[in-house]
Every structure is written in C-alpha cells, then in structure tokens.
Short mmCIF file of C-alpha atoms in Angstrom, two decimals:
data_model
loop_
_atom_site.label_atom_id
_atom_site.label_comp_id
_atom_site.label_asym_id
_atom_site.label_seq_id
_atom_site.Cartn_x
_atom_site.Cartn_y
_atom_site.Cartn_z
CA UNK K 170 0.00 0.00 0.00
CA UNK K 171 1.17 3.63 -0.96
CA UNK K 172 0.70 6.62 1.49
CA UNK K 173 1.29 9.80 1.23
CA UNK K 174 4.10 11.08 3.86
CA UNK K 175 2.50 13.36 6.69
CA UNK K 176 4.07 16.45 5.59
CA UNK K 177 3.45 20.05 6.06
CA UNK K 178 0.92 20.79 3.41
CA UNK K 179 -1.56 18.23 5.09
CA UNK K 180 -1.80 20.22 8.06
CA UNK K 181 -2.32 23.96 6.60
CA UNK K 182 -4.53 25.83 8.64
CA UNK K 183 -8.50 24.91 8.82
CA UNK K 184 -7.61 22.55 7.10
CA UNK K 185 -8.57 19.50 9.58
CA UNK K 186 -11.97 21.51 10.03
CA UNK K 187 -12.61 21.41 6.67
CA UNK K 188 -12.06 17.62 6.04
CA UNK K 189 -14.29 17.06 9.07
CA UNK K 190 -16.44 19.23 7.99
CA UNK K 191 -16.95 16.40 4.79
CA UNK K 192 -16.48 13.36 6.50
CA UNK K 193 -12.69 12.25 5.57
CA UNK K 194 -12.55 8.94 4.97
CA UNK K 195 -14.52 7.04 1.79
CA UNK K 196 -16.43 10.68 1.32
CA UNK K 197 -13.72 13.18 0.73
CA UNK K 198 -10.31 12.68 -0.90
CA UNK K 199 -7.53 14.44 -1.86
CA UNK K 200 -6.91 14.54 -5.77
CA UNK K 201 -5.13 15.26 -8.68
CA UNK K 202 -2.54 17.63 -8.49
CA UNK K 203 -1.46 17.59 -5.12
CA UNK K 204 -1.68 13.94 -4.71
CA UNK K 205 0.66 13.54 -7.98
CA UNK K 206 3.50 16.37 -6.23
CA UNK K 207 3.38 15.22 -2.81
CA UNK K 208 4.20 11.75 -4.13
CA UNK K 209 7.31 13.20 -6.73
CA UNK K 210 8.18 15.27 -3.61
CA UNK K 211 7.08 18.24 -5.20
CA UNK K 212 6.07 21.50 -3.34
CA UNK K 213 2.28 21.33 -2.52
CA UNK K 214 0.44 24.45 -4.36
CA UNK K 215 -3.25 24.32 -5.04
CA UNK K 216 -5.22 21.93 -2.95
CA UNK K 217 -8.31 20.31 -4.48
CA UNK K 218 -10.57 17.48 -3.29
CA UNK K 219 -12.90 15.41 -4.43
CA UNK K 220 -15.90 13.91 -2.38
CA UNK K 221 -19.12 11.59 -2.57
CA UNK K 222 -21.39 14.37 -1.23
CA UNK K 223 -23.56 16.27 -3.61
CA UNK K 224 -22.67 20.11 -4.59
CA UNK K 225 -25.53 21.13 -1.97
CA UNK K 226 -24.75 18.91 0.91
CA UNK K 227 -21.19 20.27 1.31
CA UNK K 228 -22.32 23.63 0.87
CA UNK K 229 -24.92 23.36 3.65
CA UNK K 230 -21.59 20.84 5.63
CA UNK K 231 -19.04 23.81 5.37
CA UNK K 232 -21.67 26.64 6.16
CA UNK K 233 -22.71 24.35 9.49
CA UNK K 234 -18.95 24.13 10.48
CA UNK K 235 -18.33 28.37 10.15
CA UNK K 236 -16.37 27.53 6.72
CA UNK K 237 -17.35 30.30 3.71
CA UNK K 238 -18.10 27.88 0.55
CA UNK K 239 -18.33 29.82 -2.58
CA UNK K 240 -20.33 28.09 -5.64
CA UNK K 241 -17.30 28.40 -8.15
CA UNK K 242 -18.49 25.91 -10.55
CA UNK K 243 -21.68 24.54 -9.02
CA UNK K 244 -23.16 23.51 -12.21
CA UNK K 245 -19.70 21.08 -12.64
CA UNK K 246 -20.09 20.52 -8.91
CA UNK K 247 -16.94 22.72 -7.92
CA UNK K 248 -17.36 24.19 -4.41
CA UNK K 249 -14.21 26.64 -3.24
CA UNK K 250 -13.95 26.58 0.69
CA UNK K 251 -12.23 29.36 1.59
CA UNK K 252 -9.94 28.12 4.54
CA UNK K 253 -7.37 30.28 6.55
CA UNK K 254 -4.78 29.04 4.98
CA UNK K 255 -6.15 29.76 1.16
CA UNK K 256 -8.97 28.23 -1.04
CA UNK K 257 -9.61 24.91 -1.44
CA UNK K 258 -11.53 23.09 -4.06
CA UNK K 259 -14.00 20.86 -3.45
CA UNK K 260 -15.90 18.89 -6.24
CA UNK K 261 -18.54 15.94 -6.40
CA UNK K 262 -17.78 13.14 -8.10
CA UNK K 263 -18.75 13.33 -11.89
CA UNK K 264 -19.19 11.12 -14.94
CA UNK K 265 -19.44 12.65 -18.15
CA UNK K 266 -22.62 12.58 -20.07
CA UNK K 267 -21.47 14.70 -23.44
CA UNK K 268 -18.64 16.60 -24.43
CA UNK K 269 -17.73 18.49 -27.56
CA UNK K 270 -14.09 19.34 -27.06
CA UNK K 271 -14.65 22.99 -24.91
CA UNK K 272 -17.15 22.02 -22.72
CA UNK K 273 -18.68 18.78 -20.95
CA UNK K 274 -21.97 18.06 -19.30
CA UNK K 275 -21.55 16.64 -16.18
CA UNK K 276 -23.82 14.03 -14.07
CA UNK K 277 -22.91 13.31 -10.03
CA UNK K 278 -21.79 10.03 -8.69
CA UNK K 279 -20.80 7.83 -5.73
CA UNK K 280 -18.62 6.10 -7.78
CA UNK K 281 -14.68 7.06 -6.95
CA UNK K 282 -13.75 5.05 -10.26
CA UNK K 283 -15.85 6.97 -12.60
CA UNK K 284 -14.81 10.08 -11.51
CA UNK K 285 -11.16 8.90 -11.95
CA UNK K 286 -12.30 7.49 -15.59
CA UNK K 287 -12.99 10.88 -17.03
CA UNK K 288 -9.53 12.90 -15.83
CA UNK K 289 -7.01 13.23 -18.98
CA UNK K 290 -3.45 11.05 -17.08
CA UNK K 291 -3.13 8.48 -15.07
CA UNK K 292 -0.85 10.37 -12.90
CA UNK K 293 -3.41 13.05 -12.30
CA UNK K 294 -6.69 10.20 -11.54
CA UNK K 295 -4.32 9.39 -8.14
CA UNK K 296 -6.66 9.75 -5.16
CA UNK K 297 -5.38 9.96 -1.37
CA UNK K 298 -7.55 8.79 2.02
CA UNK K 299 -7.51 12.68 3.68
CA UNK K 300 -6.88 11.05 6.93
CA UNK K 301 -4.47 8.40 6.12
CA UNK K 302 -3.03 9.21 3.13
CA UNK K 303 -3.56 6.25 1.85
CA UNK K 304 -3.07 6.28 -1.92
CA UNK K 305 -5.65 5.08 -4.64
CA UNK K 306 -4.79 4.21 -8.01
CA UNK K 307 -7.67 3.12 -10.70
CA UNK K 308 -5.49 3.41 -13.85
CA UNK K 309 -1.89 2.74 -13.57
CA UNK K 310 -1.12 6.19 -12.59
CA UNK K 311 2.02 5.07 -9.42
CA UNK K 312 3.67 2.87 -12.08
CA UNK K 313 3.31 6.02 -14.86
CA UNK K 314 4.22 8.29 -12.42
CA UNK K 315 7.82 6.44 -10.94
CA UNK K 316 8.71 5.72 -14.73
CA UNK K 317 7.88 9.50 -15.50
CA UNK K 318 5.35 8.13 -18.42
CA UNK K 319 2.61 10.73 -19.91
CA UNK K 320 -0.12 8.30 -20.89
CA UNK K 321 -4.08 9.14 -21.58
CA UNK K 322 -6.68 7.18 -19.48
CA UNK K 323 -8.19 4.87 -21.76
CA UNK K 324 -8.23 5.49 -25.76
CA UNK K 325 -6.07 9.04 -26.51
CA UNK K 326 -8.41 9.90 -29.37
CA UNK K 327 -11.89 9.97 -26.78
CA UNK K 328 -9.56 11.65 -24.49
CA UNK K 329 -8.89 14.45 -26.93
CA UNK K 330 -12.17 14.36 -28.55
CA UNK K 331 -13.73 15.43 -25.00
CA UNK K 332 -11.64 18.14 -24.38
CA UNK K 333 -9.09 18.94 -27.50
CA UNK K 334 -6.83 21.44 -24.91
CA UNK K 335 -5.91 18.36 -23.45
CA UNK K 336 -3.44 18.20 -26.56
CA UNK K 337 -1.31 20.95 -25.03
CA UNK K 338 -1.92 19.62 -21.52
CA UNK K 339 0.08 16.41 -23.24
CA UNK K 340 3.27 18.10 -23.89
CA UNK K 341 3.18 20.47 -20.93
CA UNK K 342 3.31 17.39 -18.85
CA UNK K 343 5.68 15.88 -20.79
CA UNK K 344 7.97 19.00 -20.46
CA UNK K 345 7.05 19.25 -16.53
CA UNK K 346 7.30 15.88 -15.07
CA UNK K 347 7.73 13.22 -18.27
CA UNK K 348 10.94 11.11 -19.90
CA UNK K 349 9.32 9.63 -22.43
CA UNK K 350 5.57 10.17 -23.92
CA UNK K 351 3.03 7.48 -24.27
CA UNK K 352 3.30 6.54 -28.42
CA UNK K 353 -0.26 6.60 -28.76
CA UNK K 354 -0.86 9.92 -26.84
CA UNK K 355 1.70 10.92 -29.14
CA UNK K 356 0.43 10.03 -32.25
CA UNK K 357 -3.52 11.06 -31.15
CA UNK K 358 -2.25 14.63 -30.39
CA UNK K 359 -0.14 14.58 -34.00
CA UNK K 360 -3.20 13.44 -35.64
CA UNK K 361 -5.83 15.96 -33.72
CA UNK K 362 -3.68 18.54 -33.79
CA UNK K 363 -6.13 20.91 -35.62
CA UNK K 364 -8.73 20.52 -33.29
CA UNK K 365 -6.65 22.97 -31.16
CA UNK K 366 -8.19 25.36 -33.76
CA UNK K 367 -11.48 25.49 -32.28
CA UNK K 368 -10.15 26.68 -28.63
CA UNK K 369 -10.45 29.83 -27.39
CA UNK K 370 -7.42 31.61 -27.68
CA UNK K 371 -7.20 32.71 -23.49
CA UNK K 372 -7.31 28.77 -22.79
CA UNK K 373 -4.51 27.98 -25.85
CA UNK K 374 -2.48 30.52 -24.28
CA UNK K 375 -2.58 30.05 -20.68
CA UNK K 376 -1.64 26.53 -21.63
CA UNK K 377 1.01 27.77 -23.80
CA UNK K 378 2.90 29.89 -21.18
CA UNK K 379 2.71 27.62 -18.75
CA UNK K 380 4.85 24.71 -20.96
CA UNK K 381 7.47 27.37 -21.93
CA UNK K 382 8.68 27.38 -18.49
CA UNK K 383 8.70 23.64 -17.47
CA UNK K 384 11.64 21.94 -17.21
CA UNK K 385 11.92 20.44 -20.11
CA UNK K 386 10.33 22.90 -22.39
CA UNK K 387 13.05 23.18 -25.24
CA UNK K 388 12.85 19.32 -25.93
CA UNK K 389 9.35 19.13 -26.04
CA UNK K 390 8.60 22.19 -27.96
CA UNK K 391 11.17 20.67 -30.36
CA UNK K 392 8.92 17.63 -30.78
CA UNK K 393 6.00 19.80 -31.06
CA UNK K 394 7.37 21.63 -34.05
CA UNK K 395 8.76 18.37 -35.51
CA UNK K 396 5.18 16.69 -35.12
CA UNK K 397 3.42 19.82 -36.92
CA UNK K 398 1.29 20.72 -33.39
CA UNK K 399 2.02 24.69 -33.62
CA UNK K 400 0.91 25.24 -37.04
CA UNK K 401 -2.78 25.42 -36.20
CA UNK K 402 -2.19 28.39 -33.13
CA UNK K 403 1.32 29.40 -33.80
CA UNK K 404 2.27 28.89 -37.45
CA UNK K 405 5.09 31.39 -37.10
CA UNK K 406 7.18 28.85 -34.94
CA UNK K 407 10.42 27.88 -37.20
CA UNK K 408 13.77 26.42 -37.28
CA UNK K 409 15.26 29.77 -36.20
CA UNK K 410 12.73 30.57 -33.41
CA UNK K 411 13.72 26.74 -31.84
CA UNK K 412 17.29 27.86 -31.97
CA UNK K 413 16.81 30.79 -30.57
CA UNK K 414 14.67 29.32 -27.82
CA UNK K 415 17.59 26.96 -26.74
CA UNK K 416 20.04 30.03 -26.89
CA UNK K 417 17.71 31.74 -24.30
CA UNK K 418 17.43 29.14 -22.57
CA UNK K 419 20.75 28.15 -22.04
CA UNK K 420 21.63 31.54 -21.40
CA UNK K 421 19.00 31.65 -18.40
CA UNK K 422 20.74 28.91 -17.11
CA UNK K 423 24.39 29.65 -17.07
CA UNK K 424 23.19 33.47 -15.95
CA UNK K 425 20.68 32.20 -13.10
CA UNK K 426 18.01 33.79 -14.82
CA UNK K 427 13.84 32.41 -13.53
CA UNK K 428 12.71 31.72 -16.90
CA UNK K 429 10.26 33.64 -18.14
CA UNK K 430 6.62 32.80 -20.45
CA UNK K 431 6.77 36.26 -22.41
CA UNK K 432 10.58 35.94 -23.02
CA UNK K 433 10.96 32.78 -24.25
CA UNK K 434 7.92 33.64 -26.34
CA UNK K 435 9.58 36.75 -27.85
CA UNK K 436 12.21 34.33 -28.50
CA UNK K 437 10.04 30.91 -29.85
CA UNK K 438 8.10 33.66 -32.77
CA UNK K 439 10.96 36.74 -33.23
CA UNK K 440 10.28 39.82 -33.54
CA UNK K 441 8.54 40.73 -36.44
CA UNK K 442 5.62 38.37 -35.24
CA UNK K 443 5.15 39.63 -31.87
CA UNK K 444 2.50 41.98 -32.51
CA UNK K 445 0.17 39.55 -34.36
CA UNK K 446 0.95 36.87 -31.78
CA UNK K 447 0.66 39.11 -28.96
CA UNK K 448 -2.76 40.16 -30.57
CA UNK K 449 -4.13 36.38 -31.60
CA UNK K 450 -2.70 35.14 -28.00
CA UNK K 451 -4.88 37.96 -26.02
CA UNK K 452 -2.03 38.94 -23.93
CA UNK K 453 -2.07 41.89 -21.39
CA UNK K 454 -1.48 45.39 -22.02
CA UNK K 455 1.69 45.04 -20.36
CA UNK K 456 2.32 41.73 -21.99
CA UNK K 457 2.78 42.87 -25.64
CA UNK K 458 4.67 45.74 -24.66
CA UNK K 459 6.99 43.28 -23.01
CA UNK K 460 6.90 40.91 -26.06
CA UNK K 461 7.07 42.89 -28.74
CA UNK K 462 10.29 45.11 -26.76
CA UNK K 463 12.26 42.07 -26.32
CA UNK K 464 13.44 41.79 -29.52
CA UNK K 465 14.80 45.34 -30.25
CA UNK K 466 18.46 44.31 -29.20
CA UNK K 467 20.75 45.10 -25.87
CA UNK K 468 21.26 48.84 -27.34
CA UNK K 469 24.84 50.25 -27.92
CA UNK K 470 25.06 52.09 -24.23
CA UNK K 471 25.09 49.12 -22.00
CA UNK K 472 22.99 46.71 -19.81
CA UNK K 473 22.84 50.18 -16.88
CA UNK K 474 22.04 52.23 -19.78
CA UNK K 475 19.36 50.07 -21.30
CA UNK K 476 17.79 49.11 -17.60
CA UNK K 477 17.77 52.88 -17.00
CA UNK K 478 15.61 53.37 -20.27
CA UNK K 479 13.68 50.30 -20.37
CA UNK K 480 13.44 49.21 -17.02
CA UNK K 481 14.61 45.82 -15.33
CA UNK K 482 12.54 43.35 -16.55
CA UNK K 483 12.87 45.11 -20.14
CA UNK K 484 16.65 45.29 -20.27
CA UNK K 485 17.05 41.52 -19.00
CA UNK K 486 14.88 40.27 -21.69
CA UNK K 487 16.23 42.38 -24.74
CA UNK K 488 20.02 41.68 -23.02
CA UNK K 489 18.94 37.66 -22.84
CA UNK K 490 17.58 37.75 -25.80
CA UNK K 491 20.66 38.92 -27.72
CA UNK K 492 23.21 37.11 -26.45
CA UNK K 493 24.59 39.46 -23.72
CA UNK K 494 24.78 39.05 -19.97
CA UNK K 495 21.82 40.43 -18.14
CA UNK K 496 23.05 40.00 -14.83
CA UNK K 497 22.79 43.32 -12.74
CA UNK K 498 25.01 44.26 -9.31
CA UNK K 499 22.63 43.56 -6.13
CA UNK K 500 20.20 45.62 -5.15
CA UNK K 501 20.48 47.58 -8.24
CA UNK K 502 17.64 49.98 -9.11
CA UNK K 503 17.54 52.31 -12.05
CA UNK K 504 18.47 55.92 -10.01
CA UNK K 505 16.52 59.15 -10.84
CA UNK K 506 18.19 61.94 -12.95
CA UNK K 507 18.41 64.34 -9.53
CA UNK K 508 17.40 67.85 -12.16
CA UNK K 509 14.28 68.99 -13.27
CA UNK K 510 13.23 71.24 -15.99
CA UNK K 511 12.44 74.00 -13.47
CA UNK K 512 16.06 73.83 -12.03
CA UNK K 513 17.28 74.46 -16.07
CA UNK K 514 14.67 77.52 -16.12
CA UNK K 515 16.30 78.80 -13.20
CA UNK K 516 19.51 78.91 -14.95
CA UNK K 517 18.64 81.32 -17.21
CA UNK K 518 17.35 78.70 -20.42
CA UNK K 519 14.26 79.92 -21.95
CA UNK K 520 10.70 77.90 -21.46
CA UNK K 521 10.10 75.82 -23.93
CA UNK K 522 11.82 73.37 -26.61
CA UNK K 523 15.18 74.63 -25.38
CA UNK K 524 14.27 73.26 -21.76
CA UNK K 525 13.68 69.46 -23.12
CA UNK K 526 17.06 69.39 -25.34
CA UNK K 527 19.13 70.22 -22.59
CA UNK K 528 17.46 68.05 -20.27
CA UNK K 529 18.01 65.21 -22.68
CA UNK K 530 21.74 66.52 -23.35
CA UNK K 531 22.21 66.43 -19.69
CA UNK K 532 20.51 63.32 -18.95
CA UNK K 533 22.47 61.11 -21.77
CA UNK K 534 25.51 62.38 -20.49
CA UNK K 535 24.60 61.46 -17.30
CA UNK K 536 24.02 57.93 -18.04
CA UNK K 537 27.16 57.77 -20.35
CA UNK K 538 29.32 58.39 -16.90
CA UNK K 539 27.63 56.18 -14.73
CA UNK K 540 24.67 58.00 -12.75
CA UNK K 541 27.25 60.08 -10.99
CA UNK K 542 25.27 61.77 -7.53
CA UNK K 543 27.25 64.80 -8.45
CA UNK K 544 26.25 66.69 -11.63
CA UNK K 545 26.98 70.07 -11.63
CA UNK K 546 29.55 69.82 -14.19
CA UNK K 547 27.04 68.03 -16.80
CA UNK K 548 24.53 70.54 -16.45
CA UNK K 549 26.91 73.70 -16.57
CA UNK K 550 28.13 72.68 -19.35
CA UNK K 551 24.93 71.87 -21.58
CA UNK K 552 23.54 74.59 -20.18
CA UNK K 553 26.56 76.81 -21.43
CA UNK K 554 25.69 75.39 -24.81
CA UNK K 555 22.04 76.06 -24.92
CA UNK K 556 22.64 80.08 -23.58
CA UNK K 557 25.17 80.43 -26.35
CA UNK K 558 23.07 78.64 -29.26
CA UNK K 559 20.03 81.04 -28.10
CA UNK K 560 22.84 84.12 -28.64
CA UNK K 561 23.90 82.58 -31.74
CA UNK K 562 20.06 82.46 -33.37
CA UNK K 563 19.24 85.87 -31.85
CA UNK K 564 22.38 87.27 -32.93
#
C-alpha cells in the first residue's frame, strides 16, 4: 500500500476543520494535483478534493462548520472553501454525459472510479484517504508516475475528442514531469492537432505559457514543431525561433536567470511576429509591450544604460535575448536623474523646446558616466551650450 508522507501541506490551517467538515474517509479525498507532487516530492500548491457528497450537501456541511463555501463551478459541482490558509476546491464526483471538445456536461456520482475514468493522465486520476493518506490508483497512474510516463486514461483519441486542450496539456506534462511520452498519446495529439483550432485563444495561451517554463520545455517544444502541433495556433514557430529558444534558454541557465513565459515567447516567434501573436494570443497590455520590446536588441550604451531606459525586466529580456549578460550588481535599481526642468529655467534657459534638449543633453551624459550623484559639471556645461546657441540664433 502507498501513502502519502505526513508532511506540512496536510496540516495547513482549517484545514482538519474542513475535512471534518466532509467526512474524511470514503467521502472526501484528496486529488489530482497535489496527490501527484506530494508523491514526486514536489512542493504542494493548489489543494483540491474530491468527495461523494452532492454540490448542496457540502455547501450546507461547510456553512454548518463556520467555513465560507463559494459556488465556483456549481453547475460542474466545484465548491471553493475558503480556509485560513487559502482556497480549497472541493468537487462531487462526476461522470461525463457529453462533451464536444470545450465544454462537458456533467452528471454526479458515488462512484470514486468513474470520476477517476474521465480525468485526462493516469498520474493526475491518483486519489489519497484525507486522513491516512492512503493512496488510490484506478489506472496505472504510481507505475506512470515512478517511470515518468505521460499516458491518456483509456483510448487518446476519446480523451482528446472530449476536451481537445488536453493536446497541449500532453506536452506540458511531458515538459514538466515526463521522460518519455506514451506513443499513442503521441500520435492522437499529432493526428488531432487541428482541433486545437477550435479553442479559445485565453485557454490555448494560458496553456502555452505555462509549458514554456517547465523543465523540459526546449525538448518538447522541439517535438512539437517536428510533429506539426504549432501550425494550427502558432504557425510562425520555425527552425530559427527553436534555436533561438535553446540560446535563451541556455543563457538563463548559465546566468541564473527564472525563466520567463513572455521571453521565451519573444524568443520561440521573433520579432517581427510579436505583434500579431501578442494580438491572436490575447495577452495583457503590459504583456505585448513586453513581447514585442524584447526583440529590439541590448542597445549600444550598455545593460545600466538600457535598464535605465527600459526598465529591469525590459533590459534583462532584450540583453537575454541577444546574447549578452543580463546580470545586474545587487540591489540595483535604475536611479533618478536628480534635475528637473524648473532647475534648467532657473539657470537662465528659456521655457520651452530649449528646456527638453538640454534636459536630454544632460541626462544622456549622465548615463554615459555612470549615474554620478554629483552633476553640476554636466549641467553647466549643456547649459553653457544652450545660452550660447540662443545668442547665436538671436544674434
């Protein structure tokens, strides 16, 4: 028999009210993700468990023990219980009745099985007793899991069919926890791989950014590109953008860089596609700024320089991206040119245009000598040059 070890994340705050709360036992038990880490010896993130009761009994079960239950996902049978120590999902056990590759129809069961039948891997269908930790495997999932094997419960094709995201949920797995993918998962998501064309674009790239950052993201993404799965969502994924994918990443490593989704995105498309991909992909605001800025090189002044003008996260992804090192002295922060346009003013230059070239004179050649604190010789001197250009053109 496989347990899970009694570790920290089992006894998070409210949590022991909340599994009394259910029942414990053959009614509630822990699921999915956190069963699947805790046994790789994984941090713990999100909890989530699944129980026998039905959405309204552990509603009414959580409100009786003082515990706030938000209806998430009622119609899917999704319950959040808002614990001290963070939410926690809890859903009824379900059986599908139809799906049509976005969305599914659910019906409740009893049945800890059938609920197991419809998840996408057997490492994620592991269940665990919430007061013993006892472990419950319906599909081969421990044996999957120790050889690090990706595999679809049951036929890859219905799999896919029922939900077709579950194509990019292959590969990030593979990249995150897998050695070797399942050959028929493989060859389902190679043969469905157009069905990723009827996704929304949010859930395609949520997806997306997440498997850019797994571990083993520049091998898989390979296969992906070698097995045609881009073309349908991200046809602008070539040769050169898988080159310059490993570059990044390899220079993340050797630099002690986090990886980062937008970054190695900037780097997986170039540059002249980041606006259309930042666009298609729904990104943030902030997002395509970030993309389509990381390809504009490291800049002829220097990583200070370029951080100064750009900003941290800015410079570090244009300096990544081309080849340079991005790594910045501690506790760096971009200073504040210590001068304002008043203080020029006061000096005798004229209001308007004449104000903003000399603050930009005096501000480039402030950055060209390093930020010094003092800068009374930089801004006598452009000064000096403004008052005699406005002599010359009055002369």
């Amino acid at each position: 028999m496989v347990t899970l070890t009694d570790t920290d994340w089992r006894h998070r705050a409210g949590l022991d009210d909340l599994i009394d709360a259910l029942g414990g036992g053959e009614n509630a038990r822990f699921v999915g993700g956190a069963v699947r880490d805790a046994l790789l010896g994984l941090p713990v993130a999100d909890l989530d468990i699944a129980t026998r009761h039905q959405p309204e009994d552990v509603m009414h079960a959580l409100r009786r023990a003082g515990i706030k239950a938000v209806p998430t996902g009622l119609a899917h049978g999704t319950i959040t219980a808002v614990i001290e120590s963070g939410p926690v999902e809890v859903t009824t056990l379900r059986r599908d009745i139809s799906t049509d590759g976005r969305h599914a129809v659910v019906a409740f069961t009893d049945d800890w099985r059938e609920d197991a039948a419809r998840r996408d891997f057997t490492m994620n269908a592991l269940y665990a007793d919430t007061l013993t930790g006892e472990v419950f495997d319906y599909f081969g999932g421990l044996a999957d899991l120790e050889a690090r094997h990706i595999r679809f419960i049951g036929d890859a094709r219905q799999r896919i069919a029922e939900d077709h995201l579950r194509i990019l949920r292959f590969f990030r797995f593979l990249a995150r926890f897998g050695d070797t993918p399942d050959p028929d998962g493989l060859a389902a998501c190679t043969e469905r791989a157009n069905d990723l064309m009827a996704l929304s674009r949010e859930r395609i790239r949520d997806e997306l950014l997440k498997l850019l950052i797994a571990r083993d993201a520049v091998r898989v993404v390979r296969l992906m590109h070698d097995r045609d799965i881009f073309r349908p969502v991200l046809p602008e994924v070539d040769e050169a953008g898988i080159a310059r994918l490993t570059a990044l990443a390899s220079a993340e490593t050797d630099q002690s860089m986090t990886p980062d989704p937008i970054r190695r995105l900037a780097a997986l498309v170039g540059h002249d596609a980041t606006v259309e991909v930042g666009a298609r992909l729904k990104l943030s605001n902030a997002e395509r700024k970030r993309l389509e800025a990381g390809g504009l090189g490291a800049g002829d002044e220097g990583p200070l320089a370029l951080a100064y003008r750009v900003g941290l996260d800015s410079a570090r992804d244009r300096l990544l991206l081309a080849g340079a090192d991005a790594r910045f002295p501690i506790d760096w922060t971009p200073p504040r040119l210590p001068l304002s346009g008043g203080a020029i003013v006061a000096r005798g230059v004229g209001k308007g245009p004449d104000v903003a070239r000399t603050l930009r004179a005096i501000e480039d050649r402030w950055i060209a000598e390093g930020f010094p604190e003092d800068i009374d010789g930089i801004v006598d001197a452009a000064v000096g040059q403004a008052l005699s250009a406005d002599s010359s053109r009055n002369a």
